[in-house]
Amino acid sequence: MRTIHAAVAILLLTVTLNSNAWWVTYQSNQVTATREQGQVRIGRNTQPHWGWKDSENIAFLFIPDGSDSLYAAKDNGKPGKFTLEFNFNQALKSFVFITPECRKVRLSAGDVIFGYSINDAPAVHELARITPNSPGYAEGATIAPIRCPEVSFTEAQDVRKLTLHFQLNGDVNYMMFAGADQSGSLIDYTIYNRLPVELLPDAVHVGNTYYIDSPPHLIFRIPVLGVTVFDETRNREAGVCRLEIAKDKTIARLPDDLRPGVYRLRSWNRVGVLPDQERRIALVQRPRELSDGQLLNSPFGMVYIDDIGSRRQGPWLDCPMIGEMLGIHQIRGGVWSWCAVARSPQKFMWEDPNWSRAWEATVKDWKSHKLVPRQNLSWTPEWAVDLSRVRPGTWSGHYPPKDEFLPDYEEFCRETVRRSVGAREYEIRNEPNNEPSGMWKGTFEEYVKLCKISADAVHSVDPNAKMILGSTADADIGYIARCFKAGLSPYYQIIDIHPYPHTRQAPELFLLNNIRDLQKLIRQYNGNQEIIFSEIGWPTQQFDTSAYERVSEFDQACFYSRTLLISLAGGVKQIYFYTVSDQGTDPANAEDNFGIVRNDSTPKLSLSAFSGTARHLEAAQFLGSLSTPISYFIWAWKNPWQPQETLLTVWADTQAISGRVSPLELPGILTQAEDLWGGVPNSDRVWVKDGKIHVQPGADPLFLYIKNFPENKLQPLPQTLRPIVSPRRAIAHYQEMLPEDKKQMAYTTNYPFGAQTLGYAGVNSGGKMIDQKTIHSKTSFSVGWNDREFLLNVRIKSDKPFRNNQSGWNVWAEDSVRLFISPDAVTPYLTGKHYQIGIAPETTGHGPAGAFVISYGNRVPVGEAIPGARVEARNVDGGWVMKAAIPWSAFGTVPKPGDVWRFDLISPNGVWNSPGDDKWHNAGNWGELQFSE
């Protein structure tokens, strides 16, 4: 394990003018010091992601060496200053500062001075300086890092803030923080360790995760009478710690019989429970030891598993070590920029020897943690982009290179393959489909051209390399269809989608449908591509948002396990969950809360679930399923770890079951049983009576090893895992206009978002399927048509007036109604004949109502208002009403009487409708629309 025990995150870069000097101040979050000695390495990605900004006199830049090494520069002969600030959570006892390596130093304008101040005191104390008399100095020389004298403080000084001051009177072209020799810049520190509670060994950097055979113990420096252990995974008390009383501390040791899982350790004294001293830990079994072949083909990945450091105020995490502990082996990452930021003097990153050495070290580190990389050939350097195309507020890296730089890109692809030891797979761009907010700002034709160039270049070096096509935002199988139609199928061996659900619905609702649709498309184009999911996840934020509903930690854990089961049984080669750790600190922001490790570096239940599931499914082969009642699942597998038995995975899609979940009886002889978390199941979940195996399915899968199992009774995987619901049908009557009479609102769709009961058609807030008549909050609508227009009236039940301060594509994010409509009644995914239209009651600044194209169509560009569309809205008692007339010219066709189109309608701020294929790119979840005479 690594020995760095400090966490520093640079959050904010502020630049203020002070007389004739620029002062650049980095503000950091707390250094979480949990041992008496520690080290902060400044400026390397093994610490936080550093903020930086050019200024008049100090420039902060990154060395393009793959390690994000920070350096400061000044070469204009004017004075420059900046400070670095660190806040410790305990009193600082002493520190030793090792200065950055300084290259091309010229002191004709004065010395370079390093100093410090403490707390909020204004006094700056000198630590070291570089002068013309310094050893090794010559004009333009390199000054090696200087180890400054140790500085000590008394405990009474209570030094919690340490600020380093840098005064550059002379010029330094490269002040190398975390320089190439790995020696600078460092702070070695000691603290007055008076934490009231300490976990030993310290495992903050791995999400407080421990192997079950190496559990931690607690050190208390305050009086305690007892420590209880609560099993978060099984929702039960799990025992009491043994206390060992010493002179100045109390040691609490965990009970010996704990099973793998996530635990909350709660202490109490004479006053009562001490909630501030609670600790949350995960105990996991050791992952499987894999052969080289098994390692290369391991299906388990996670986004940012190659990341080391802190993200958005979070603690310092060693994610590769977390991956090694959990059995995560696949990296999605690698080279994310194909050329250096500055074209001169080096065109490519590897022309810098520092970058080459850092890259070799990175690859070696991945290998040491049993991580298999894939490379991403993404982003375009600014110098290669036609900047006149760059829209305000967008990044130039998302645009295609000019044609004149395509040979550079080809060479980058070829050299990346030569330098990618251990990588076999190459991705082009992340989420190129989701315009206008997506990460590809060129035309579709330019994307196809770049894809062909990339594939040819990679295969010219390694004919066996596998190219990855798609990496689409959501399950946009229609975009893959466009790519195949454009001729990309022969170039690409892997298809990748990101089938995020966006709702709290379980994976049984949509995931196998996505897999089947994609496999059907591949067969249609005579391909044999593998399928991977390089992003999928459910967030655990506190509140639902217009983009994502929240799930509980328990549901997230169950969904992640069942996602692995469904994906691998369906033939998916790799699954990457998004992401290792929560990406921010906002408990209400979905994007901040996808992790399996919380932002405070404590484990979520999904961490334990991933560990437990991966141990059983590693190198497993799906055999088939037993016949069960609808929404119950018994799937059979073979794995090399217990080859004499059949592995059965047993669970229930509890969202789709009305009433009590009933026990099931299994054939064969039970040899071993584990719950989702990796421990022995409770006796009310698995038991043997009269020689028969009984199991109580739940939302959390069980793993049972069976001898003498009748594998000849197994059936193939079904086409869908949720019962097929008879499609609803709305009738569009031929008329010039629709009446607004409330009685004429003949149909209902999903709930207005934010209502007391959240959900969607047929599902209540607890996720249970319910009868349509019991919905208490609904959106009513009526439809009509004539030769010129499609007509829609909606009545929204709401306790607030409508509000939409967005325009164009973004109107969907606030009060609006999203119309999904398609004359293609056969194809289950988005095509050029599937349309999404955002109809807003108002736009930015209380502007006019309008109808805007949300998905690519073949008539109106994405994000633009539909010409000739008429939209009116007004607030009424109990909500608001809106009517829209959309010309058939937007669809390129006019229906005939009797035609049936696919149809869906989503309420304001609602999420993607259900039941049905639960995804963004679908136009038929609600049902059908029939055009009458």
GROMACS .gro file of C-alpha atoms in nm, residues 469-787:
model
  319
  469LEU     CA    1  -1.737   0.257  -3.188
  470GLY     CA    2  -2.001   0.471  -3.024
  471SER     CA    3  -1.953   0.534  -2.652
  472THR     CA    4  -2.289   0.704  -2.689
  473ALA     CA    5  -2.469   0.912  -2.433
  474ASP     CA    6  -2.745   0.676  -2.318
  475ALA     CA    7  -2.859   0.374  -2.518
  476ASP     CA    8  -2.860   0.557  -2.849
  477ILE     CA    9  -2.871   0.252  -3.070
  478GLY     CA   10  -3.005   0.469  -3.350
  479TYR     CA   11  -2.672   0.653  -3.358
  480ILE     CA   12  -2.491   0.321  -3.396
  481ALA     CA   13  -2.728   0.243  -3.681
  482ARG     CA   14  -2.627   0.569  -3.851
  483CYS     CA   15  -2.259   0.477  -3.808
  484PHE     CA   16  -2.318   0.134  -3.959
  485LYS     CA   17  -2.514   0.284  -4.245
  486ALA     CA   18  -2.218   0.517  -4.309
  487GLY     CA   19  -1.991   0.214  -4.352
  488LEU     CA   20  -1.811   0.194  -4.017
  489SER     CA   21  -1.906  -0.162  -3.926
  490PRO     CA   22  -1.607  -0.329  -4.099
  491TYR     CA   23  -1.363  -0.096  -3.923
  492TYR     CA   24  -1.482  -0.157  -3.566
  493GLN     CA   25  -1.480  -0.469  -3.354
  494ILE     CA   26  -1.654  -0.338  -3.039
  495ILE     CA   27  -1.975  -0.139  -2.992
  496ASP     CA   28  -2.010   0.076  -2.681
  497ILE     CA   29  -2.314   0.248  -2.532
  498HIS     CA   30  -2.387   0.419  -2.199
  499PRO     CA   31  -2.733   0.285  -2.105
  500TYR     CA   32  -2.800   0.514  -1.808
  501PRO     CA   33  -3.157   0.460  -1.684
  502HIS     CA   34  -3.215   0.815  -1.547
  503THR     CA   35  -3.494   0.677  -1.326
  504ARG     CA   36  -3.496   0.468  -1.013
  505GLN     CA   37  -3.622   0.179  -1.220
  506ALA     CA   38  -3.437  -0.152  -1.193
  507PRO     CA   39  -3.221  -0.282  -1.479
  508GLU     CA   40  -3.477  -0.553  -1.560
  509LEU     CA   41  -3.693  -0.284  -1.718
  510PHE     CA   42  -3.455  -0.180  -1.995
  511LEU     CA   43  -3.111  -0.339  -1.997
  512LEU     CA   44  -3.177  -0.669  -2.173
  513ASN     CA   45  -3.395  -0.483  -2.424
  514ASN     CA   46  -3.098  -0.256  -2.503
  515ILE     CA   47  -2.873  -0.558  -2.549
  516ARG     CA   48  -3.122  -0.738  -2.775
  517ASP     CA   49  -3.179  -0.427  -2.989
  518LEU     CA   50  -2.805  -0.377  -3.033
  519GLN     CA   51  -2.744  -0.742  -3.118
  520LYS     CA   52  -3.025  -0.730  -3.374
  521LEU     CA   53  -2.868  -0.423  -3.534
  522ILE     CA   54  -2.526  -0.591  -3.550
  523ARG     CA   55  -2.678  -0.895  -3.724
  524GLN     CA   56  -2.863  -0.668  -3.963
  525TYR     CA   57  -2.528  -0.532  -4.088
  526ASN     CA   58  -2.361  -0.878  -4.091
  527GLY     CA   59  -2.128  -0.782  -3.808
  528ASN     CA   60  -1.990  -0.979  -3.517
  529GLN     CA   61  -1.895  -0.693  -3.287
  530GLU     CA   62  -1.860  -0.737  -2.914
  531ILE     CA   63  -2.071  -0.512  -2.689
  532ILE     CA   64  -1.946  -0.318  -2.390
  533PHE     CA   65  -2.103  -0.064  -2.155
  534SER     CA   66  -1.831   0.185  -2.066
  535GLU     CA   67  -2.063   0.392  -1.844
  536ILE     CA   68  -2.373   0.303  -1.648
  537GLY     CA   69  -2.490   0.394  -1.300
  538TRP     CA   70  -2.756   0.516  -1.061
  539PRO     CA   71  -2.692   0.824  -0.839
  540THR     CA   72  -2.770   0.845  -0.467
  541GLN     CA   73  -2.828   1.219  -0.431
  542GLN     CA   74  -3.085   1.348  -0.181
  543PHE     CA   75  -3.341   1.479  -0.429
  544ASP     CA   76  -3.473   1.388  -0.771
  545THR     CA   77  -3.363   1.611  -1.056
  546SER     CA   78  -3.497   1.663  -1.404
  547ALA     CA   79  -3.216   1.446  -1.539
  548TYR     CA   80  -3.190   1.171  -1.275
  549GLU     CA   81  -3.408   1.026  -1.006
  550ARG     CA   82  -3.228   0.929  -0.690
  551VAL     CA   83  -3.196   0.577  -0.555
  552SER     CA   84  -3.114   0.454  -0.208
  553GLU     CA   85  -2.774   0.305  -0.136
  554PHE     CA   86  -2.940  -0.036  -0.102
  555ASP     CA   87  -3.112  -0.006  -0.441
  556GLN     CA   88  -2.790   0.114  -0.603
  557ALA     CA   89  -2.610  -0.190  -0.467
  558CYS     CA   90  -2.879  -0.431  -0.588
  559PHE     CA   91  -2.901  -0.264  -0.928
  560TYR     CA   92  -2.523  -0.281  -0.979
  561SER     CA   93  -2.516  -0.653  -0.902
  562ARG     CA   94  -2.816  -0.725  -1.124
  563THR     CA   95  -2.667  -0.510  -1.401
  564LEU     CA   96  -2.363  -0.737  -1.399
  565LEU     CA   97  -2.582  -1.048  -1.404
  566ILE     CA   98  -2.803  -0.928  -1.689
  567SER     CA   99  -2.518  -0.785  -1.896
  568LEU     CA  100  -2.294  -1.090  -1.874
  569ALA     CA  101  -2.582  -1.332  -1.932
  570GLY     CA  102  -2.685  -1.123  -2.232
  571GLY     CA  103  -2.338  -1.139  -2.386
  572VAL     CA  104  -2.188  -0.801  -2.290
  573LYS     CA  105  -1.810  -0.826  -2.271
  574GLN     CA  106  -1.726  -0.544  -2.027
  575ILE     CA  107  -1.922  -0.324  -1.787
  576TYR     CA  108  -1.782   0.000  -1.640
  577PHE     CA  109  -1.980   0.164  -1.361
  578TYR     CA  110  -1.969   0.539  -1.321
  579THR     CA  111  -1.780   0.599  -1.093
  580VAL     CA  112  -1.536   0.499  -0.814
  581SER     CA  113  -1.595   0.798  -0.587
  582ASP     CA  114  -1.858   1.067  -0.565
  583GLN     CA  115  -1.739   1.354  -0.781
  584GLY     CA  116  -1.844   1.645  -0.559
  585THR     CA  117  -1.992   1.755  -0.229
  586ASP     CA  118  -2.341   1.870  -0.331
  587PRO     CA  119  -2.584   1.615  -0.185
  588ALA     CA  120  -2.860   1.737  -0.418
  589ASN     CA  121  -2.658   1.708  -0.741
  590ALA     CA  122  -2.695   1.377  -0.920
  591GLU     CA  123  -2.364   1.415  -1.104
  592ASP     CA  124  -2.184   1.441  -0.768
  593ASN     CA  125  -2.326   1.117  -0.626
  594PHE     CA  126  -2.269   0.823  -0.861
  595GLY     CA  127  -1.977   0.671  -0.669
  596ILE     CA  128  -1.938   0.348  -0.478
  597VAL     CA  129  -1.729   0.551  -0.232
  598ARG     CA  130  -1.886   0.857  -0.073
  599ASN     CA  131  -1.719   1.195  -0.084
  600ASP     CA  132  -1.605   1.154   0.277
  601SER     CA  133  -1.413   0.839   0.173
  602THR     CA  134  -1.652   0.596   0.335
  603PRO     CA  135  -1.796   0.301   0.142
  604LYS     CA  136  -2.144   0.281  -0.002
  605LEU     CA  137  -2.328  -0.050   0.002
  606SER     CA  138  -2.258  -0.084  -0.372
  607LEU     CA  139  -1.886  -0.125  -0.299
  608SER     CA  140  -1.961  -0.437  -0.099
  609ALA     CA  141  -2.211  -0.559  -0.359
  610PHE     CA  142  -1.959  -0.519  -0.641
  611SER     CA  143  -1.696  -0.712  -0.450
  612GLY     CA  144  -1.936  -0.995  -0.368
  613THR     CA  145  -2.077  -1.023  -0.720
  614ALA     CA  146  -1.744  -1.002  -0.902
  615ARG     CA  147  -1.596  -1.294  -0.708
  616HIS     CA  148  -1.868  -1.526  -0.840
  617LEU     CA  149  -1.898  -1.394  -1.195
  618GLU     CA  150  -1.527  -1.362  -1.272
  619ALA     CA  151  -1.462  -1.591  -1.572
  620ALA     CA  152  -1.816  -1.732  -1.536
  621GLN     CA  153  -2.013  -1.882  -1.824
  622PHE     CA  154  -2.390  -1.833  -1.839
  623LEU     CA  155  -2.571  -2.167  -1.885
  624GLY     CA  156  -2.938  -2.073  -1.884
  625SER     CA  157  -3.236  -2.005  -1.657
  626LEU     CA  158  -3.484  -2.215  -1.465
  627SER     CA  159  -3.854  -2.167  -1.526
  628THR     CA  160  -3.991  -1.940  -1.253
  629PRO     CA  161  -4.291  -1.716  -1.192
  630ILE     CA  162  -4.273  -1.382  -1.375
  631SER     CA  163  -4.023  -1.140  -1.215
  632TYR     CA  164  -3.841  -1.419  -1.028
  633PHE     CA  165  -3.499  -1.525  -1.161
  634ILE     CA  166  -3.288  -1.837  -1.117
  635TRP     CA  167  -2.992  -1.828  -1.354
  636ALA     CA  168  -2.723  -2.094  -1.380
  637TRP     CA  169  -2.351  -2.040  -1.438
  638LYS     CA  170  -2.020  -2.226  -1.442
  639ASN     CA  171  -1.704  -2.067  -1.310
  640PRO     CA  172  -1.353  -2.209  -1.276
  641TRP     CA  173  -1.341  -2.152  -0.901
  642GLN     CA  174  -1.584  -2.430  -0.814
  643PRO     CA  175  -1.609  -2.631  -1.137
  644GLN     CA  176  -1.780  -2.933  -0.981
  645GLU     CA  177  -2.087  -2.730  -0.883
  646THR     CA  178  -2.338  -2.518  -1.069
  647LEU     CA  179  -2.363  -2.159  -0.953
  648LEU     CA  180  -2.720  -2.034  -0.922
  649THR     CA  181  -2.796  -1.664  -0.891
  650VAL     CA  182  -3.139  -1.601  -0.740
  651TRP     CA  183  -3.329  -1.274  -0.705
  652ALA     CA  184  -3.664  -1.105  -0.762
  653ASP     CA  185  -3.752  -0.790  -0.952
  654THR     CA  186  -3.945  -0.660  -0.652
  655GLN     CA  187  -4.057  -0.347  -0.835
  656ALA     CA  188  -4.269  -0.561  -1.066
  657ILE     CA  189  -4.421  -0.792  -0.804
  658SER     CA  190  -4.752  -0.718  -0.635
  659GLY     CA  191  -4.773  -0.856  -0.283
  660ARG     CA  192  -4.534  -1.075  -0.092
  661VAL     CA  193  -4.230  -1.234  -0.255
  662SER     CA  194  -4.273  -1.611  -0.219
  663PRO     CA  195  -3.997  -1.866  -0.147
  664LEU     CA  196  -3.871  -2.093  -0.425
  665GLU     CA  197  -3.756  -2.455  -0.416
  666LEU     CA  198  -3.436  -2.556  -0.593
  667PRO     CA  199  -3.318  -2.898  -0.715
  668GLY     CA  200  -2.982  -3.050  -0.619
  669ILE     CA  201  -2.757  -3.051  -0.314
  670LEU     CA  202  -2.649  -2.720  -0.160
  671THR     CA  203  -2.272  -2.699  -0.100
  672GLN     CA  204  -2.228  -2.324  -0.038
  673ALA     CA  205  -2.438  -2.010  -0.021
  674GLU     CA  206  -2.338  -1.643  -0.011
  675ASP     CA  207  -2.544  -1.328   0.006
  676LEU     CA  208  -2.486  -1.021  -0.210
  677TRP     CA  209  -2.223  -0.889   0.029
  678GLY     CA  210  -2.009  -1.204   0.034
  679GLY     CA  211  -2.124  -1.357   0.365
  680VAL     CA  212  -2.338  -1.652   0.468
  681PRO     CA  213  -2.706  -1.563   0.410
  682ASN     CA  214  -2.946  -1.540   0.700
  683SER     CA  215  -3.140  -1.859   0.773
  684ASP     CA  216  -3.464  -1.698   0.654
  685ARG     CA  217  -3.312  -1.645   0.306
  686VAL     CA  218  -3.163  -1.991   0.240
  687TRP     CA  219  -3.245  -2.313   0.423
  688VAL     CA  220  -3.258  -2.689   0.365
  689LYS     CA  221  -3.560  -2.883   0.490
  690ASP     CA  222  -3.643  -3.246   0.423
  691GLY     CA  223  -3.352  -3.261   0.183
  692LYS     CA  224  -3.486  -2.977  -0.031
  693ILE     CA  225  -3.325  -2.636  -0.088
  694HIS     CA  226  -3.549  -2.339  -0.013
  695VAL     CA  227  -3.459  -1.982  -0.098
  696GLN     CA  228  -3.632  -1.652  -0.033
  697PRO     CA  229  -3.560  -1.426  -0.330
  698GLY     CA  230  -3.516  -1.055  -0.274
  699ALA     CA  231  -3.396  -0.745  -0.450
  700ASP     CA  232  -3.043  -0.845  -0.343
  701PRO     CA  233  -2.921  -1.150  -0.538
  702LEU     CA  234  -2.810  -1.469  -0.366
  703PHE     CA  235  -2.528  -1.695  -0.490
  704LEU     CA  236  -2.572  -2.069  -0.438
  705TYR     CA  237  -2.342  -2.354  -0.541
  706ILE     CA  238  -2.531  -2.675  -0.617
  707LYS     CA  239  -2.423  -3.032  -0.681
  708ASN     CA  240  -2.628  -3.265  -0.899
  709PHE     CA  241  -2.810  -2.974  -1.057
  710PRO     CA  242  -3.021  -3.080  -1.360
  711GLU     CA  243  -2.868  -2.852  -1.622
  712ASN     CA  244  -3.084  -3.018  -1.891
  713LYS     CA  245  -3.383  -2.830  -1.747
  714LEU     CA  246  -3.233  -2.490  -1.823
  715GLN     CA  247  -3.392  -2.257  -2.077
  716PRO     CA  248  -3.236  -1.980  -2.288
  717LEU     CA  249  -3.239  -1.623  -2.168
  718PRO     CA  250  -3.577  -1.465  -2.249
  719GLN     CA  251  -3.617  -1.170  -2.485
  720THR     CA  252  -3.727  -0.935  -2.204
  721LEU     CA  253  -3.726  -0.946  -1.824
  722ARG     CA  254  -4.034  -0.732  -1.752
  723PRO     CA  255  -4.386  -0.846  -1.843
  724ILE     CA  256  -4.499  -0.707  -2.175
  725VAL     CA  257  -4.765  -0.442  -2.119
  726SER     CA  258  -5.036  -0.412  -2.382
  727PRO     CA  259  -4.973  -0.080  -2.558
  728ARG     CA  260  -5.204   0.206  -2.479
  729ARG     CA  261  -5.354   0.383  -2.775
  730ALA     CA  262  -5.457   0.745  -2.808
  731ILE     CA  263  -5.693   0.848  -3.087
  732ALA     CA  264  -5.611   1.165  -3.279
  733HIS     CA  265  -5.936   1.290  -3.431
  734TYR     CA  266  -5.932   1.494  -3.749
  735GLN     CA  267  -6.017   1.854  -3.659
  736GLU     CA  268  -5.904   2.211  -3.701
  737MET     CA  269  -5.842   2.274  -3.331
  738LEU     CA  270  -5.870   2.089  -3.001
  739PRO     CA  271  -6.118   2.195  -2.731
  740GLU     CA  272  -5.967   2.300  -2.398
  741ASP     CA  273  -6.252   2.159  -2.194
  742LYS     CA  274  -6.101   1.962  -1.908
  743LYS     CA  275  -6.339   1.675  -1.981
  744GLN     CA  276  -6.188   1.640  -2.326
  745MET     CA  277  -5.844   1.554  -2.183
  746ALA     CA  278  -5.894   1.189  -2.257
  747TYR     CA  279  -5.555   1.043  -2.165
  748THR     CA  280  -5.292   1.059  -1.891
  749THR     CA  281  -4.917   1.022  -1.889
  750ASN     CA  282  -4.654   1.034  -1.616
  751TYR     CA  283  -4.655   1.245  -1.301
  752PRO     CA  284  -4.554   1.609  -1.299
  753PHE     CA  285  -4.205   1.606  -1.158
  754GLY     CA  286  -4.186   1.727  -0.799
  755ALA     CA  287  -4.533   1.607  -0.703
  756GLN     CA  288  -4.585   1.451  -0.364
  757THR     CA  289  -4.587   1.107  -0.518
  758LEU     CA  290  -4.305   1.067  -0.767
  759GLY     CA  291  -4.297   0.811  -1.041
  760TYR     CA  292  -4.427   0.741  -1.385
  761ALA     CA  293  -4.723   0.572  -1.540
  762GLY     CA  294  -4.799   0.255  -1.350
  763VAL     CA  295  -4.528   0.292  -1.083
  764ASN     CA  296  -4.557   0.458  -0.743
  765SER     CA  297  -4.289   0.624  -0.530
  766GLY     CA  298  -4.186   0.292  -0.378
  767GLY     CA  299  -4.125   0.144  -0.718
  768LYS     CA  300  -4.425  -0.093  -0.701
  769MET     CA  301  -4.637  -0.148  -1.008
  770ILE     CA  302  -4.983  -0.004  -0.940
  771ASP     CA  303  -5.313   0.026  -1.118
  772GLN     CA  304  -5.343   0.333  -1.337
  773LYS     CA  305  -5.659   0.442  -1.153
  774THR     CA  306  -5.472   0.499  -0.827
  775ILE     CA  307  -5.246   0.772  -0.966
  776HIS     CA  308  -5.309   1.087  -0.762
  777SER     CA  309  -5.104   1.331  -0.966
  778LYS     CA  310  -5.120   1.323  -1.341
  779THR     CA  311  -5.084   1.508  -1.668
  780SER     CA  312  -5.388   1.493  -1.895
  781PHE     CA  313  -5.370   1.536  -2.269
  782SER     CA  314  -5.568   1.517  -2.590
  783VAL     CA  315  -5.443   1.488  -2.947
  784GLY     CA  316  -5.576   1.572  -3.290
  785TRP     CA  317  -5.465   1.633  -3.645
  786ASN     CA  318  -5.547   1.784  -3.980
  787ASP     CA  319  -5.371   1.803  -4.315
   0.00000   0.00000   0.00000
